[in-house]
mmCIF file of C-alpha atoms and ligand atoms in Angstrom:
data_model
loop_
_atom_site.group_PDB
_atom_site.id
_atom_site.type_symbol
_atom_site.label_atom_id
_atom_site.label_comp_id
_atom_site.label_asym_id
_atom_site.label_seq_id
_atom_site.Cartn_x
_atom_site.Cartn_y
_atom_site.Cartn_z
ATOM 1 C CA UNK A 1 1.055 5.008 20.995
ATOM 2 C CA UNK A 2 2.115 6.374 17.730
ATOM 3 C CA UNK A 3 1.986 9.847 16.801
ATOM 4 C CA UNK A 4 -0.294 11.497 14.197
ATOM 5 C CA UNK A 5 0.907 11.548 10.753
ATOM 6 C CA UNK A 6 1.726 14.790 9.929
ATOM 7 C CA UNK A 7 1.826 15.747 5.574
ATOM 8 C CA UNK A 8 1.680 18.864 3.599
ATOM 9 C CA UNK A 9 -1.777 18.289 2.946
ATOM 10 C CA UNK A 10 -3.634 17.302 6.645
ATOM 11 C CA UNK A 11 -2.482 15.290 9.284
ATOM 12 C CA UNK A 12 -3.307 11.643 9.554
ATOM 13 C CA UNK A 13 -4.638 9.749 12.828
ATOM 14 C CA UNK A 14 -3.004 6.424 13.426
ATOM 15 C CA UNK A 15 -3.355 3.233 12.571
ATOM 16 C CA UNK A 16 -4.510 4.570 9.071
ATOM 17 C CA UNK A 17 -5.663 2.804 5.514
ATOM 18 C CA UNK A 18 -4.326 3.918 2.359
ATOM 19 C CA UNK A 19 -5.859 2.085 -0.272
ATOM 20 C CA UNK A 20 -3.786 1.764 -3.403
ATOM 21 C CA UNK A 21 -4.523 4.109 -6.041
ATOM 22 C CA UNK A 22 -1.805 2.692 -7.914
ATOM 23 C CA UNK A 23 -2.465 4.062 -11.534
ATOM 24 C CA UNK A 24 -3.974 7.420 -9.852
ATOM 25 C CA UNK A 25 -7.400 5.725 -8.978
ATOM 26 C CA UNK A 26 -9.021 3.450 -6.753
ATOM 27 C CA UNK A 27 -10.696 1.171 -9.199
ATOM 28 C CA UNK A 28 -14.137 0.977 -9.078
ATOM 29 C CA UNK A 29 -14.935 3.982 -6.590
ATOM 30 C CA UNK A 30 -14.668 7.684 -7.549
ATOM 31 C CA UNK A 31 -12.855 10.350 -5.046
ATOM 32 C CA UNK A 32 -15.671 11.618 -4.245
ATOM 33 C CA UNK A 33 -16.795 8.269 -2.962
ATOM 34 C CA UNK A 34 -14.058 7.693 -1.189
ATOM 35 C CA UNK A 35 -14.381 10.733 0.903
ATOM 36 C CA UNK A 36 -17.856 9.648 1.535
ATOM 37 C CA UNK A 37 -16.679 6.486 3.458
ATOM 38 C CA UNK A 38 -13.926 8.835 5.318
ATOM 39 C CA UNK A 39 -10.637 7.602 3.419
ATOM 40 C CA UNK A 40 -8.200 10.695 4.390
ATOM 41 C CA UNK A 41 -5.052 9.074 2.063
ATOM 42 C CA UNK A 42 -4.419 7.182 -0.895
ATOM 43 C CA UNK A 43 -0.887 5.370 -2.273
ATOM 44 C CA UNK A 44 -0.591 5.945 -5.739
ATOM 45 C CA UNK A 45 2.698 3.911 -7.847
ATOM 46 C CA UNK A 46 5.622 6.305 -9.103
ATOM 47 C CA UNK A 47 6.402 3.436 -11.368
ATOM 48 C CA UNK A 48 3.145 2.742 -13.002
ATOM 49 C CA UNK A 49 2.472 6.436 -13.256
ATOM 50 C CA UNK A 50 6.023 6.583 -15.096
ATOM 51 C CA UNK A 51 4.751 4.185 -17.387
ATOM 52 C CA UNK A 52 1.595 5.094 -17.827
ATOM 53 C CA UNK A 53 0.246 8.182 -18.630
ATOM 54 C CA UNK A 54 4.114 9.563 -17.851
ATOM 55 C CA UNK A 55 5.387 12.100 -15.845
ATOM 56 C CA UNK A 56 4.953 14.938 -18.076
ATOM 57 C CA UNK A 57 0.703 14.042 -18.333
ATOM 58 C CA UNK A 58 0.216 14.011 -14.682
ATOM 59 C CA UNK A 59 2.773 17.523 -14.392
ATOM 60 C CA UNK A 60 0.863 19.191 -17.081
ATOM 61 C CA UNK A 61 -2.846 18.505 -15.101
ATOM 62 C CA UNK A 62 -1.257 20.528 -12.128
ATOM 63 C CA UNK A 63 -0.129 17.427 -10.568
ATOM 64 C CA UNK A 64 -1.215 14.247 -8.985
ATOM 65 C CA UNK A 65 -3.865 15.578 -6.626
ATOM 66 C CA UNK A 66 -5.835 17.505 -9.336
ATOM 67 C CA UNK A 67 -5.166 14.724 -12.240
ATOM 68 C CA UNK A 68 -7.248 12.493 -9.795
ATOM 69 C CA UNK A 69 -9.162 15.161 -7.750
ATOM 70 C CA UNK A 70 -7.708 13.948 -4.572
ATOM 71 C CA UNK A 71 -7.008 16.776 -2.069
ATOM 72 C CA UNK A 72 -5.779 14.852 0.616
ATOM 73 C CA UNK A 73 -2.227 13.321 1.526
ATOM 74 C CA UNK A 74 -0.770 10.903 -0.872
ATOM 75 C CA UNK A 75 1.758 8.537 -0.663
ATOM 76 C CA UNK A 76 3.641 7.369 -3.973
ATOM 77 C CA UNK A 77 5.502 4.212 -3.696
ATOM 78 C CA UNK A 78 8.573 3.826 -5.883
ATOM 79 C CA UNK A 79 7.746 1.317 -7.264
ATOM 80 C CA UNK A 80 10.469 -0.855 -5.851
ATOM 81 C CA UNK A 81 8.447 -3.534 -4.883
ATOM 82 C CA UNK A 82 6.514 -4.001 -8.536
ATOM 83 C CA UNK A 83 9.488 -3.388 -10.862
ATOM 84 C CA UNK A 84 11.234 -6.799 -9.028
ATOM 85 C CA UNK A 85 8.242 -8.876 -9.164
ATOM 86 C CA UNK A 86 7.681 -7.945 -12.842
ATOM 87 C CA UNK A 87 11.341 -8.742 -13.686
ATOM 88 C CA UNK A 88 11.311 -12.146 -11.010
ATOM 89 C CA UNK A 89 8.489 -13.401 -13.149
ATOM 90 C CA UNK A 90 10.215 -12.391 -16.144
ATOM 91 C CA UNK A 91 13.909 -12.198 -16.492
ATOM 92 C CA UNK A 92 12.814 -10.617 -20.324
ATOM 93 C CA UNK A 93 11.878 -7.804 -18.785
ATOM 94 C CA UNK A 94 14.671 -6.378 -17.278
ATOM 95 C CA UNK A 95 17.514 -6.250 -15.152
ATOM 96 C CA UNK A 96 18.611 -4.816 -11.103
ATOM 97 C CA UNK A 97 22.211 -3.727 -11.229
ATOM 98 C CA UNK A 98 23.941 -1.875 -7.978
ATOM 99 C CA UNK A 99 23.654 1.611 -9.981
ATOM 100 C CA UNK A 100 20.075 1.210 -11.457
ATOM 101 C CA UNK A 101 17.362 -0.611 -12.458
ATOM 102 C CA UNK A 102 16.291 -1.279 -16.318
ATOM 103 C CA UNK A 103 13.194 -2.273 -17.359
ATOM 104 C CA UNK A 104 11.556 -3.378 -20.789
ATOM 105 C CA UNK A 105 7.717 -2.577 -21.750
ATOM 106 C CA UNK A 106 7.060 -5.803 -23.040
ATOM 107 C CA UNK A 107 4.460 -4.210 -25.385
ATOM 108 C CA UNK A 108 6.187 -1.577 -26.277
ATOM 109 C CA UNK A 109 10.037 -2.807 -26.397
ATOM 110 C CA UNK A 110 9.851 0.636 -25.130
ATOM 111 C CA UNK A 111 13.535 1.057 -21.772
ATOM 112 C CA UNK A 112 13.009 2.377 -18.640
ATOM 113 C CA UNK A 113 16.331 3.484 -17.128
ATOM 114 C CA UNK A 114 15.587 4.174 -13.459
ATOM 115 C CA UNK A 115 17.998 5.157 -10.715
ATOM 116 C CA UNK A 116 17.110 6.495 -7.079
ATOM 117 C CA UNK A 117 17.378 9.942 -8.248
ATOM 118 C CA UNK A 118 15.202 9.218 -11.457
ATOM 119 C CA UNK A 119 12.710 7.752 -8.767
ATOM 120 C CA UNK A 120 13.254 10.771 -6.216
ATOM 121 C CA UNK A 121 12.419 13.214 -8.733
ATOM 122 C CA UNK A 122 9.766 11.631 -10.547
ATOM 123 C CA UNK A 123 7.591 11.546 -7.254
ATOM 124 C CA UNK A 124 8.448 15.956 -6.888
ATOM 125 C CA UNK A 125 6.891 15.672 -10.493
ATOM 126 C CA UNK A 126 4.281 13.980 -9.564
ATOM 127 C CA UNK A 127 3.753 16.165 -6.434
ATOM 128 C CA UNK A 128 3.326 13.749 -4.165
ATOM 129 C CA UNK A 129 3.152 14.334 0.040
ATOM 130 C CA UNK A 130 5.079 11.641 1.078
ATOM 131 C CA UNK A 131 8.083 10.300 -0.883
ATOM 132 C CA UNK A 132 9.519 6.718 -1.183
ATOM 133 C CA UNK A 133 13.149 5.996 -1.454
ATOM 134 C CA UNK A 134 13.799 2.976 -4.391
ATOM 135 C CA UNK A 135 14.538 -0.231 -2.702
ATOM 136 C CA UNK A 136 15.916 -3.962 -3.729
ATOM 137 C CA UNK A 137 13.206 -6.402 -3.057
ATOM 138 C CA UNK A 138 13.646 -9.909 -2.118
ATOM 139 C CA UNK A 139 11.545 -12.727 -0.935
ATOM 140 C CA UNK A 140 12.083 -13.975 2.740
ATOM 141 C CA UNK A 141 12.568 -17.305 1.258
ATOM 142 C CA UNK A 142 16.081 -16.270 -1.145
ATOM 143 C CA UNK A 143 19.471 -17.189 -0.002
ATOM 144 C CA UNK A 144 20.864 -15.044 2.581
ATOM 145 C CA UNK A 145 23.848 -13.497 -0.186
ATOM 146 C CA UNK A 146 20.745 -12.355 -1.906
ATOM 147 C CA UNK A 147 19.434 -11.009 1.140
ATOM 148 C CA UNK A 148 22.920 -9.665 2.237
ATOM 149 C CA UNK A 149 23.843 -7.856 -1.486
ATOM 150 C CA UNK A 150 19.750 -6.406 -1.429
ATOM 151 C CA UNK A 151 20.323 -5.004 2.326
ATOM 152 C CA UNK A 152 23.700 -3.648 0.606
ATOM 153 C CA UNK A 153 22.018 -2.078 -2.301
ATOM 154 C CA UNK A 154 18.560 -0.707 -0.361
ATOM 155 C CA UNK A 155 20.965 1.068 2.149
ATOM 156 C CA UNK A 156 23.232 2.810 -0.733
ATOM 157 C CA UNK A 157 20.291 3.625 -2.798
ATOM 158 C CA UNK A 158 18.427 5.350 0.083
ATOM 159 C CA UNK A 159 21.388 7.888 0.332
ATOM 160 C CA UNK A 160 21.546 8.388 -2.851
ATOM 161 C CA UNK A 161 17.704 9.050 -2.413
ATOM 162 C CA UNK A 162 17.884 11.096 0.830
ATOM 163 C CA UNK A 163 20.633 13.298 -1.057
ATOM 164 C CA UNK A 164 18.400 13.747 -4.187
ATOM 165 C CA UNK A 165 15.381 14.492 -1.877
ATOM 166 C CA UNK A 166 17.177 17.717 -0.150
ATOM 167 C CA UNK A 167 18.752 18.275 -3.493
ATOM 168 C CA UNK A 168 15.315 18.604 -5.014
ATOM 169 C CA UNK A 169 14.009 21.181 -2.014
ATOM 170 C CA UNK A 170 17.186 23.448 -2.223
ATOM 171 C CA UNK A 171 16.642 23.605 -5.943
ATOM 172 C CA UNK A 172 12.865 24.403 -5.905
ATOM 173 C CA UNK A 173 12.987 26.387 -2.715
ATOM 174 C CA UNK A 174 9.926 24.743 -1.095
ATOM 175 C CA UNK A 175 8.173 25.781 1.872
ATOM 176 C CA UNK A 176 5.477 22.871 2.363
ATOM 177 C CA UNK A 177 8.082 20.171 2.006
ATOM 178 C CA UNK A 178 7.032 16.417 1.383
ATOM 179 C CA UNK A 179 7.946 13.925 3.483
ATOM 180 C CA UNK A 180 10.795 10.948 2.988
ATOM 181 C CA UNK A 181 10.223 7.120 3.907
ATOM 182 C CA UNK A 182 12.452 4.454 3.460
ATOM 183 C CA UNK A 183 12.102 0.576 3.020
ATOM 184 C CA UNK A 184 13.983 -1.640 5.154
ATOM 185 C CA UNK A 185 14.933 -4.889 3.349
ATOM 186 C CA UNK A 186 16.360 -7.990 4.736
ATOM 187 C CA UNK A 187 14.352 -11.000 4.054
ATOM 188 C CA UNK A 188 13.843 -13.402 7.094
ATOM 189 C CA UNK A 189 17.647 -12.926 8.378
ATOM 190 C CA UNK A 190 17.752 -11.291 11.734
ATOM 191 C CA UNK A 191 20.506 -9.615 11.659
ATOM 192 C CA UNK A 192 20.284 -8.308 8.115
ATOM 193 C CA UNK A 193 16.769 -6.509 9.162
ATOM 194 C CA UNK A 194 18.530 -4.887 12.097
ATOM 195 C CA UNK A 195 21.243 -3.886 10.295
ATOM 196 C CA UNK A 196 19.059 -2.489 7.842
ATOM 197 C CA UNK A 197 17.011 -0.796 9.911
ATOM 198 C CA UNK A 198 20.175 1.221 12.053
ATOM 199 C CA UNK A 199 21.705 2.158 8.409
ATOM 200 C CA UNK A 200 18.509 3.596 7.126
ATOM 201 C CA UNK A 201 18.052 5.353 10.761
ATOM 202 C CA UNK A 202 21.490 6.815 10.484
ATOM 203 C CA UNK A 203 20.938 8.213 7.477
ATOM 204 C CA UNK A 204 17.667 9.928 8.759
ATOM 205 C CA UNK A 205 14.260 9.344 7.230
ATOM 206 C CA UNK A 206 10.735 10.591 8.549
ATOM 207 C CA UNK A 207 9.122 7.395 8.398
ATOM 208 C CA UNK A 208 10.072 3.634 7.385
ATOM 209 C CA UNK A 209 8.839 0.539 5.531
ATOM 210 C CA UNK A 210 8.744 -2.999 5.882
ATOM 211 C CA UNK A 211 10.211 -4.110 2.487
ATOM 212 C CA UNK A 212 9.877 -7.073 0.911
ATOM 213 C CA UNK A 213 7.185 -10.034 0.419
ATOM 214 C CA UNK A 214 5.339 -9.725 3.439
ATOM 215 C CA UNK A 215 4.112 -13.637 3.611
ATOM 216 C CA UNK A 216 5.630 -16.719 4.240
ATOM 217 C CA UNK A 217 5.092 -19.436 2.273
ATOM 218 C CA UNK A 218 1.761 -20.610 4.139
ATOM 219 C CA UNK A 219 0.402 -17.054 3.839
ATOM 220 C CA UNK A 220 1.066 -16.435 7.216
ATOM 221 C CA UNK A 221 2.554 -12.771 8.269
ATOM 222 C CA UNK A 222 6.387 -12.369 9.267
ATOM 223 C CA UNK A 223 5.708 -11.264 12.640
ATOM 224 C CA UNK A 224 9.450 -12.066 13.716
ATOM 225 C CA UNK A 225 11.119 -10.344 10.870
ATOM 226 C CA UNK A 226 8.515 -7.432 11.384
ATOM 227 C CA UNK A 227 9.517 -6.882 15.065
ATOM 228 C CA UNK A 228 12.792 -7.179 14.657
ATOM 229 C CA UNK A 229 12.372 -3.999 12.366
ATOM 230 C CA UNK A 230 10.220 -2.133 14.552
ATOM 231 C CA UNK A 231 12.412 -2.781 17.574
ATOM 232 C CA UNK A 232 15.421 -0.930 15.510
ATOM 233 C CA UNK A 233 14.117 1.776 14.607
ATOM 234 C CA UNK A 234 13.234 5.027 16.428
ATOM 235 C CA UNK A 235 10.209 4.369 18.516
ATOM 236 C CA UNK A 236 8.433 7.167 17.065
ATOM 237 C CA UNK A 237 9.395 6.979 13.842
ATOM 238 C CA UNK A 238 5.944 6.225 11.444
ATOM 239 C CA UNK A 239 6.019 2.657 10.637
ATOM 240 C CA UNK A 240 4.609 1.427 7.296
ATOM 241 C CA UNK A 241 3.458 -1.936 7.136
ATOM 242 C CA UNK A 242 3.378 -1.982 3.081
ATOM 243 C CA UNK A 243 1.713 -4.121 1.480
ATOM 244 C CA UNK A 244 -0.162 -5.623 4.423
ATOM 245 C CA UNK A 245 -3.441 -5.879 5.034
ATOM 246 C CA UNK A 246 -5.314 -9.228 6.224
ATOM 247 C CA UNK A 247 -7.685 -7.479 8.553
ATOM 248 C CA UNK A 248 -5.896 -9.975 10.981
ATOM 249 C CA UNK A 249 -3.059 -9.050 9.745
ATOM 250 C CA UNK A 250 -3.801 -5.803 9.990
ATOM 251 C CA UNK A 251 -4.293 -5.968 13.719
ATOM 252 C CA UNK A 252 -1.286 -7.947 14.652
ATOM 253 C CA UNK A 253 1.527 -5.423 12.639
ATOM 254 C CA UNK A 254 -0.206 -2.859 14.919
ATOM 255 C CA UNK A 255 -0.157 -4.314 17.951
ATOM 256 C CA UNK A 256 3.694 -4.413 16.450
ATOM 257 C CA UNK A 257 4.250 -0.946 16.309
ATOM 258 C CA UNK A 258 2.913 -0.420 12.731
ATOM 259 C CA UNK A 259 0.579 2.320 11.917
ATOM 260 C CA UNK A 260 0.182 3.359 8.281
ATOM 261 C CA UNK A 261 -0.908 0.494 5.635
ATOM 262 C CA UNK A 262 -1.969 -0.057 2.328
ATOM 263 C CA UNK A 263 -3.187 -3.097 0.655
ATOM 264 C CA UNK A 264 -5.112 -3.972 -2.909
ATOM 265 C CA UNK A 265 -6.753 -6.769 -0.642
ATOM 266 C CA UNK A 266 -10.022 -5.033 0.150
ATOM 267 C CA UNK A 267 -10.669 -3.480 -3.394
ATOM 268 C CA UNK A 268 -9.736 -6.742 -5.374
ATOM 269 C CA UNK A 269 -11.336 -9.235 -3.115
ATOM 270 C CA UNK A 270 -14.588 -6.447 -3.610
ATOM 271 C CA UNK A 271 -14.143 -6.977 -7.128
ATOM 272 C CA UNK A 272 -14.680 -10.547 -6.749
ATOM 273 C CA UNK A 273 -17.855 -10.718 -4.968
ATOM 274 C CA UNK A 274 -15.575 -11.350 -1.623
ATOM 275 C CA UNK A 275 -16.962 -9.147 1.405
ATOM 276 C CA UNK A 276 -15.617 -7.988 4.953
ATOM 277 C CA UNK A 277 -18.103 -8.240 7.732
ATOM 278 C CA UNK A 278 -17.609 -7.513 11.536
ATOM 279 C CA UNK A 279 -19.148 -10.884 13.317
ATOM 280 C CA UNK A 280 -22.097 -9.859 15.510
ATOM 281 C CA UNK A 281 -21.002 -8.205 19.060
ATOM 282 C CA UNK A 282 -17.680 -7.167 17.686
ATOM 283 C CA UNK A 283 -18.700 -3.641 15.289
ATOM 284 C CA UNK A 284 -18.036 -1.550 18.266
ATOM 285 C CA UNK A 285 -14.957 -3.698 20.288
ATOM 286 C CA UNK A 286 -11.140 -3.514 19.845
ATOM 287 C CA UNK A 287 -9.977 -6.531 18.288
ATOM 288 C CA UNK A 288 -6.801 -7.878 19.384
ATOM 289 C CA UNK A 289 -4.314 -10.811 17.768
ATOM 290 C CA UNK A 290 -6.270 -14.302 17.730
ATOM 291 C CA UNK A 291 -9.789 -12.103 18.330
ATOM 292 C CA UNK A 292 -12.160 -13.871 15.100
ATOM 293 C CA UNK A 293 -13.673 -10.366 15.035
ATOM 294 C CA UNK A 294 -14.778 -10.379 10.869
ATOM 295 C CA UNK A 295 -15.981 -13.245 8.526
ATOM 296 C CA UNK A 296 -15.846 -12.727 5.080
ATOM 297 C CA UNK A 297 -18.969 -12.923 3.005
ATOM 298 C CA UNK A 298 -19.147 -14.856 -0.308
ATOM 299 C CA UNK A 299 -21.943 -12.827 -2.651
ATOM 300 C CA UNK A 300 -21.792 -15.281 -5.510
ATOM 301 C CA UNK A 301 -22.726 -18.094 -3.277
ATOM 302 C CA UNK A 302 -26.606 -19.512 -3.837
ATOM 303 C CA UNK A 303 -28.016 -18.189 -0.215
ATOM 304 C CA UNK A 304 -27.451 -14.986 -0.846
ATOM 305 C CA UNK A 305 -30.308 -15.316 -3.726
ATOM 306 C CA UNK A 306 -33.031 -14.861 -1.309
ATOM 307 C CA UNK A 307 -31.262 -12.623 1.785
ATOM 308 C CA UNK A 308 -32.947 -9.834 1.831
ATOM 309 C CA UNK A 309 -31.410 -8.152 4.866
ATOM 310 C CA UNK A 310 -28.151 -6.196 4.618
ATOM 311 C CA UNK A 311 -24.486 -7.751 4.010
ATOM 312 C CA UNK A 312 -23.613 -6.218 7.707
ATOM 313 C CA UNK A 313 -26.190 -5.100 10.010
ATOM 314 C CA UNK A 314 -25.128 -1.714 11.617
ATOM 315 C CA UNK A 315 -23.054 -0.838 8.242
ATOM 316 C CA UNK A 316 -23.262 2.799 7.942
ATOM 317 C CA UNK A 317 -22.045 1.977 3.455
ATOM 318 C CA UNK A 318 -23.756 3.505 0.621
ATOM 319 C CA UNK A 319 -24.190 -0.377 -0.043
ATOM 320 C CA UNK A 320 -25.835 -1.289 3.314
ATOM 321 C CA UNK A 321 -28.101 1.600 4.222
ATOM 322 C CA UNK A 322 -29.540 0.876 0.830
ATOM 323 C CA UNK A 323 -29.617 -2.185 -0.183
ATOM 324 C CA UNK A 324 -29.795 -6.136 0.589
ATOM 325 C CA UNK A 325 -27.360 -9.244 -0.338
ATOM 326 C CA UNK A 326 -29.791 -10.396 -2.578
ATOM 327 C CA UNK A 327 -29.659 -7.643 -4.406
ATOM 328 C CA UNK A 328 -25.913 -7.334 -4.922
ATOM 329 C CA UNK A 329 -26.177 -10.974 -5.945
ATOM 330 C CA UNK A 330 -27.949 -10.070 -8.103
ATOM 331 C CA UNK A 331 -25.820 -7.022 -9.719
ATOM 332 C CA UNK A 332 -22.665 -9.717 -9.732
ATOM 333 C CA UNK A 333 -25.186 -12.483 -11.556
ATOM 334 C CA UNK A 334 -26.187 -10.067 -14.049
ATOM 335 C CA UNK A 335 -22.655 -8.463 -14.710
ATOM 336 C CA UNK A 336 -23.716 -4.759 -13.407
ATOM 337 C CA UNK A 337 -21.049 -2.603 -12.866
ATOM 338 C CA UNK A 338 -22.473 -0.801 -10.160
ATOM 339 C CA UNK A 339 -22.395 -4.261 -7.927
ATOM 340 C CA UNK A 340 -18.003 -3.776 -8.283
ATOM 341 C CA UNK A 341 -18.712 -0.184 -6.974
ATOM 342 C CA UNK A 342 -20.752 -0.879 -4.282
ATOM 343 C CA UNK A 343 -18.917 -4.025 -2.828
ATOM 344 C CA UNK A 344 -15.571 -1.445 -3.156
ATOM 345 C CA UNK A 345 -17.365 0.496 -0.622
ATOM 346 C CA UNK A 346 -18.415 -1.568 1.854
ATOM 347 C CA UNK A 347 -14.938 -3.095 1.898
ATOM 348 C CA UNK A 348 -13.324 0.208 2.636
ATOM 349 C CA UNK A 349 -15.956 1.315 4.786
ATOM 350 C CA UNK A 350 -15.410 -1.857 6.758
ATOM 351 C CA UNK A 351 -11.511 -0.763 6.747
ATOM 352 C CA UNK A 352 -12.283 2.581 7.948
ATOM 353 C CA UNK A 353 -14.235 1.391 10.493
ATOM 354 C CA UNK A 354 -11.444 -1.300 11.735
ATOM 355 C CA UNK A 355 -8.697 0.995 11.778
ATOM 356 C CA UNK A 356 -11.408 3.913 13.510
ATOM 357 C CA UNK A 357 -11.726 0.931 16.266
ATOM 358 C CA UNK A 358 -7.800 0.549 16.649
ATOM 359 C CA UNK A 359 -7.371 3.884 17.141
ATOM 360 C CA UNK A 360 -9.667 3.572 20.121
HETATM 361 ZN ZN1 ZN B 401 -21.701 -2.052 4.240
#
């Protein structure tokens, strides 16, 4: 069983849900609403932050936490990830080199010229609780000398990372130090991903990532490549499944060893009128891998006109205990923002209560 997650700011049980806060908000729900539901964490983007408002905005409002009046743990991720799918769908927009990473606002024409210490220290700006090392995506699918010279490039900018990190508490003397994850890359290759994995848990992180596109090409999860990381690394090392999270998905990269996630899945699919539901007999069980333990709920579609009972029976949301399908069909028909809110919540509720079952 995995161990607590222990930040600056509170400790986290495990499995936990971080939704993605990416540009310092959960869209559609307030912080006050999440801690209504009982979301503990958020992720926020370094990136996206760097871009917009900038470093400097978020510093001058006291940092992250009280720019978005969040006072528990947050996780910023570098960034990694989004700066290499913005560039693979657009080679105009910048390029990875082994030293750094350049990127062009394609508004703008304004440069961003961003190294692992540029990263490293933008997230101490930012004041966040847990810290992600800059990595070299790939997608499982590339060539393996794409998958080799990305393994070669995650592992070299993670020291350079890890030495900026303790560079950055000597200098600033802190006492309630953040924490340091790193993302193991490695596409679909075995060995790569073990290889990976040892280098990064040489060099000595408090928690890792599984890097990468986390899909295959049918949508399905890479279990295999998954495992293979979690079998590498220190067995109680926090595992972060990132990007991840299918609530069957979900279930199976626990039952792998994973235990923190975060996922734009629940508050996009919300947006879209596209609910999470426990089937009936399963709000109060353990689901395990191949369990059909949730159905997902349409709003838009015609029969929810005339429902007039809730989306979920049992759901304890600000959406359920108040109001009926019909209703939020409605909201969606008539182009209310409150019906974006309100699906938001039940989706993370529904998330809180999943992982709140895992735990056990
Ligand atoms: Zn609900």
């Amino acid at each position: 069983m995995a161990e607590p997650l222990v930040t600056r700011r509170g400790t986290l049980a495990v499995p936990t849900f971080l939704p993605d806060a990416t540009r310092a908000g959960v869209r559609g729900a307030s912080s006050e609403d999440l801690r209504g539901i009982g979301i503990e964490g958020v992720v926020v983007n370094a990136f996206h932050l760097l871009r917009r408002p900038g470093a400097r905005v978020v510093q001058a409002a006291g940092g992250i936490h009280r720019f978005m009046d969040w006072s528990g743990p947050i996780l910023s991720d570098s960034g990694g990830f989004q700066v290499w799918s913005l560039i693979r769908q657009d080679p105009n927009r910048g390029v990875i080199r082994d030293n750094e990473v350049i990127f062009r606002e394609p508004s703008t024409g304004e440069k961003w010229n961003l190294t692992p210490e540029r990263i490293i220290s933008l997230q101490f700006q930012l004041g966040s609780d847990i810290v992600v090392c800059l990595d070299d995506c790939t997608d499982a699918g590339d060539p393996e000398p794409e998958q080799e010279r990305s393994v070669e490039r995650t592992v070299r900018w993670a020291r350079r990372c890890r030495e900026e990190f303790d560079r950055q508490l000597a200098e600033r003397g802190m006492v309630d130090v953040p924490r340091i994850f790193a993302v193991v890359q490695g596409g679909a290759v075995e060995a790569l991903r073990r290889q990976c994995a040892v280098a990064l848990a040489e060099i000595g992180f408090d928690g890792y990532g599984f890097g990468g596109w986390p899909l295959d090409g049918d949508g399905g999860l890479l279990s295999e490549p998954m495992g293979w990381v979690a079998e590498s690394l220190p067995s109680a090392a926090p595992k972060h499944a990132l990007g991840i999270g299918r609530p069957d998905h979900v279930v199976k990269a626990f039952g792998l060893g994973y235990s923190i996630f975060d996922c734009a899945l629940p508050t996009r699919d919300a947006r879209h009128g596209r609910l999470y539901a426990f089937r009936e007999g399963w709000s109060d069980r353990r689901p395990s891998v191949g369990d059909h333990f949730y159905r997902a709920v349409r709003i838009h579609d015609p029969e929810y006109r005339i429902d007039h009972g809730p989306i979920e029976e049992g759901c304890d949301c600000p959406l359920c205990t108040r109001h009926s399908a019909a209703y939020l069909h409605h909201l969606f028909k008539v182009g209310d923002l409150s019906a974006e809110r309100l699906a938001t919540l039940h989706n993370l509720r529904f998330y809180v209560r999943l992982f709140g079952l895992l735990r056990g």
